[in-house]
mmCIF file of C-alpha atoms in Angstrom:
data_model
loop_
_atom_site.group_PDB
_atom_site.id
_atom_site.type_symbol
_atom_site.label_atom_id
_atom_site.label_comp_id
_atom_site.label_asym_id
_atom_site.label_seq_id
_atom_site.Cartn_x
_atom_site.Cartn_y
_atom_site.Cartn_z
ATOM 1 C CA MET E 934 116.309 86.656 120.722
ATOM 2 C CA LYS E 935 113.862 84.029 120.326
ATOM 3 C CA LYS E 936 114.261 80.608 122.066
ATOM 4 C CA ARG E 937 113.632 77.414 120.289
ATOM 5 C CA PHE E 938 110.400 75.790 121.635
ATOM 6 C CA SER E 939 110.940 72.500 123.418
ATOM 7 C CA TRP E 940 108.044 70.287 124.422
ATOM 8 C CA LYS E 941 110.171 68.409 127.024
ATOM 9 C CA ALA E 942 111.261 71.738 128.692
ATOM 10 C CA PHE E 943 107.769 73.222 128.521
ATOM 11 C CA MET E 944 106.125 70.149 130.104
ATOM 12 C CA GLU E 945 108.842 69.998 132.776
ATOM 13 C CA ASP E 946 108.148 73.676 133.666
ATOM 14 C CA LEU E 947 104.491 73.148 133.518
ATOM 15 C CA THR E 948 104.334 70.146 135.800
ATOM 16 C CA GLU E 949 106.722 71.660 138.179
ATOM 17 C CA GLU E 950 104.375 74.776 138.271
ATOM 18 C CA LYS E 951 107.135 77.182 137.525
ATOM 19 C CA GLU E 952 105.963 80.825 137.087
ATOM 20 C CA GLU E 953 108.341 81.410 134.165
ATOM 21 C CA LEU E 954 108.630 78.826 131.428
ATOM 22 C CA ASN E 955 111.671 77.863 129.463
ATOM 23 C CA ILE E 956 110.667 80.376 126.671
ATOM 24 C CA ALA E 957 110.824 84.097 126.759
ATOM 25 C CA PRO E 958 107.502 85.721 127.863
ATOM 26 C CA ALA E 959 105.401 87.458 125.206
ATOM 27 C CA GLN E 960 105.797 91.149 124.632
ATOM 28 C CA PRO E 961 103.298 92.499 125.392
ATOM 29 C CA SER E 962 102.182 90.279 128.127
ATOM 30 C CA GLU E 963 99.529 87.549 127.608
ATOM 31 C CA GLU E 964 97.226 89.377 130.007
ATOM 32 C CA HIS E 965 97.552 92.618 128.023
ATOM 33 C CA MET E 966 96.779 90.831 124.764
ATOM 34 C CA LYS E 967 93.740 89.019 126.266
ATOM 35 C CA GLN E 968 92.476 92.540 127.624
ATOM 36 C CA VAL E 969 92.772 94.126 124.335
ATOM 37 C CA MET E 970 91.027 91.298 122.380
ATOM 38 C CA GLN E 971 88.259 91.238 125.154
ATOM 39 C CA SER E 972 87.991 95.112 124.767
ATOM 40 C CA HIS E 973 87.168 94.491 121.051
ATOM 41 C CA ILE E 974 84.219 92.301 122.049
ATOM 42 C CA ASP E 975 83.162 94.733 124.741
ATOM 43 C CA ALA E 976 83.312 97.722 122.403
ATOM 44 C CA ILE E 977 80.786 95.915 120.077
ATOM 45 C CA ASN E 978 78.512 95.013 122.882
ATOM 46 C CA HIS E 979 78.456 98.231 124.637
ATOM 47 C CA LYS E 980 79.402 100.677 121.777
ATOM 48 C CA GLY E 981 82.470 101.561 123.667
ATOM 49 C CA VAL E 982 86.216 102.136 122.947
ATOM 50 C CA GLY E 983 87.906 99.065 121.703
ATOM 51 C CA ALA E 984 91.597 98.284 120.966
ATOM 52 C CA THR E 985 94.333 100.932 120.569
ATOM 53 C CA TYR E 986 95.681 100.760 117.019
ATOM 54 C CA SER E 987 99.171 101.745 116.038
ATOM 55 C CA SER E 988 99.807 104.602 113.570
ATOM 56 C CA ASP E 989 100.948 101.977 111.043
ATOM 57 C CA PHE E 990 97.912 99.636 111.637
ATOM 58 C CA LYS E 991 96.671 97.451 108.828
ATOM 59 C CA GLY E 992 93.859 94.964 108.720
ATOM 60 C CA GLU E 993 91.988 92.552 106.486
ATOM 61 C CA ASP E 994 88.310 91.929 107.148
ATOM 62 C CA PRO E 995 87.937 89.459 105.748
ATOM 63 C CA VAL E 996 91.340 88.114 104.863
ATOM 64 C CA GLY E 997 91.846 88.186 101.142
ATOM 65 C CA THR E 998 90.174 91.564 100.679
ATOM 66 C CA ALA E 999 91.768 94.900 100.346
ATOM 67 C CA PRO E 1000 93.678 95.981 103.443
ATOM 68 C CA ILE E 1001 92.411 98.588 105.790
ATOM 69 C CA THR E 1002 95.063 101.014 106.996
ATOM 70 C CA THR E 1003 95.347 103.973 109.352
ATOM 71 C CA GLY E 1004 97.070 107.254 108.903
ATOM 72 C CA GLY E 1005 95.606 110.603 107.591
ATOM 73 C CA GLY E 1006 91.966 109.564 108.015
ATOM 74 C CA VAL E 1007 92.431 106.881 105.508
ATOM 75 C CA MET E 1008 90.877 104.116 107.638
ATOM 76 C CA ILE E 1009 87.606 106.166 107.856
ATOM 77 C CA ASN E 1010 87.424 106.400 104.131
ATOM 78 C CA GLU E 1011 88.161 102.780 103.619
ATOM 79 C CA LEU E 1012 85.475 101.806 106.217
ATOM 80 C CA LYS E 1013 82.844 103.942 104.260
ATOM 81 C CA GLU E 1014 83.670 101.919 101.078
ATOM 82 C CA ILE E 1015 83.118 98.724 102.974
ATOM 83 C CA PHE E 1016 80.025 99.719 104.839
ATOM 84 C CA ASP E 1017 78.176 100.744 101.627
ATOM 85 C CA VAL E 1018 74.792 99.919 103.220
ATOM 86 C CA PRO E 1019 73.625 100.401 106.771
ATOM 87 C CA PHE E 1020 75.788 97.986 108.874
ATOM 88 C CA THR E 1021 74.956 97.858 112.564
ATOM 89 C CA PRO E 1022 76.761 95.373 114.871
ATOM 90 C CA GLN E 1023 74.244 94.108 117.396
ATOM 91 C CA ARG E 1024 76.374 91.993 119.695
ATOM 92 C CA ALA E 1025 79.448 89.747 119.790
ATOM 93 C CA GLU E 1026 80.125 86.590 121.793
ATOM 94 C CA LEU E 1027 83.192 84.602 122.301
ATOM 95 C CA ILE E 1028 82.673 80.996 121.391
ATOM 96 C CA SER E 1029 86.087 79.937 122.916
ATOM 97 C CA PRO E 1030 88.840 81.320 125.164
ATOM 98 C CA ILE E 1031 91.196 83.929 123.801
ATOM 99 C CA SER E 1032 94.420 82.192 122.785
ATOM 100 C CA THR E 1033 97.732 84.015 123.210
ATOM 101 C CA SER E 1034 101.183 83.171 121.876
ATOM 102 C CA PHE E 1035 104.813 83.172 123.056
ATOM 103 C CA GLY E 1036 105.182 86.052 120.536
ATOM 104 C CA ASN E 1037 103.201 89.219 119.908
ATOM 105 C CA ALA E 1038 100.026 87.724 118.644
ATOM 106 C CA ALA E 1039 96.609 86.500 119.917
ATOM 107 C CA ALA E 1040 93.498 85.019 118.432
ATOM 108 C CA MET E 1041 89.897 84.643 119.330
ATOM 109 C CA ALA E 1042 86.828 82.975 117.788
ATOM 110 C CA PHE E 1043 83.614 84.831 118.146
ATOM 111 C CA LYS E 1044 80.207 85.108 116.654
ATOM 112 C CA LEU E 1045 79.094 88.539 115.468
ATOM 113 C CA TYR E 1046 75.426 89.450 115.112
ATOM 114 C CA VAL E 1047 74.749 92.267 112.621
ATOM 115 C CA ASP E 1048 71.985 94.147 110.933
ATOM 116 C CA VAL E 1049 73.014 94.696 107.400
ATOM 117 C CA ASN E 1050 70.565 96.996 105.513
ATOM 118 C CA GLY E 1051 67.617 95.517 107.598
ATOM 119 C CA GLN E 1052 68.779 91.873 107.240
ATOM 120 C CA ASN E 1053 69.877 90.096 110.408
ATOM 121 C CA ILE E 1054 72.897 87.924 110.067
ATOM 122 C CA SER E 1055 75.561 86.174 112.187
ATOM 123 C CA ILE E 1056 79.148 85.717 111.217
ATOM 124 C CA ASP E 1057 81.576 83.145 112.781
ATOM 125 C CA ILE E 1058 84.896 84.949 112.923
ATOM 126 C CA ILE E 1059 88.419 84.124 114.002
ATOM 127 C CA ASP E 1060 90.294 87.288 114.562
ATOM 128 C CA VAL E 1061 94.069 87.495 114.917
ATOM 129 C CA PHE E 1062 95.786 90.461 116.309
ATOM 130 C CA GLU E 1063 99.456 91.275 116.217
ATOM 131 C CA PHE E 1064 100.917 93.773 118.691
ATOM 132 C CA ASN E 1065 104.009 96.045 118.873
ATOM 133 C CA GLU E 1066 105.966 96.207 122.212
ATOM 134 C CA GLN E 1067 103.896 99.234 123.378
ATOM 135 C CA GLY E 1068 100.870 96.939 123.401
ATOM 136 C CA GLU E 1069 99.069 98.591 120.373
ATOM 137 C CA VAL E 1070 97.445 96.513 117.624
ATOM 138 C CA THR E 1071 99.660 96.651 114.489
ATOM 139 C CA GLU E 1072 97.666 94.127 112.409
ATOM 140 C CA GLN E 1073 94.289 92.524 112.609
ATOM 141 C CA LYS E 1074 93.172 89.654 110.341
ATOM 142 C CA ALA E 1075 89.611 88.512 110.369
ATOM 143 C CA TYR E 1076 89.105 84.933 109.005
ATOM 144 C CA TRP E 1077 85.615 84.259 107.678
ATOM 145 C CA GLY E 1078 84.021 83.506 104.446
ATOM 146 C CA LYS E 1079 80.570 82.927 102.862
ATOM 147 C CA GLU E 1080 80.097 79.624 104.657
ATOM 148 C CA ASN E 1081 80.447 81.537 108.005
ATOM 149 C CA VAL E 1082 77.586 83.935 107.419
ATOM 150 C CA THR E 1083 74.129 82.853 108.455
ATOM 151 C CA LEU E 1084 70.930 84.529 107.445
ATOM 152 C CA LEU E 1085 68.793 84.849 110.674
ATOM 153 C CA ASP E 1086 65.450 86.126 109.276
#
């Protein structure tokens, strides 16, 4: 059961440097959510393995477009439709600390550098991930629009 948030209780716990705050800890842990978010950045930069997605994963990249889902190889087909031209991520960099929540979600702001069909661009993105209790990503929403895309050359 979720507890009601209280700034008074939160500040008392914080100033008394209590390990556990007046509100239930997130499930999964804040540390796990941060690690998964960082693994997303690391996978782009090192072409490695990123987050673990649940079998019922859904995502919007960017928010407001058709959702991407998993299951039966559907995600691969949906990604082929999105990447209808050569799309090669070059690198990603966090532009602020990863923020967690008292629930099952975390957010990060980052800059993605991409070669799209021979054109270099950067995209300022805010990603929000939601997690299940097993720590898998169940939902990813990428917030960016035209004003967040910069032509670099």
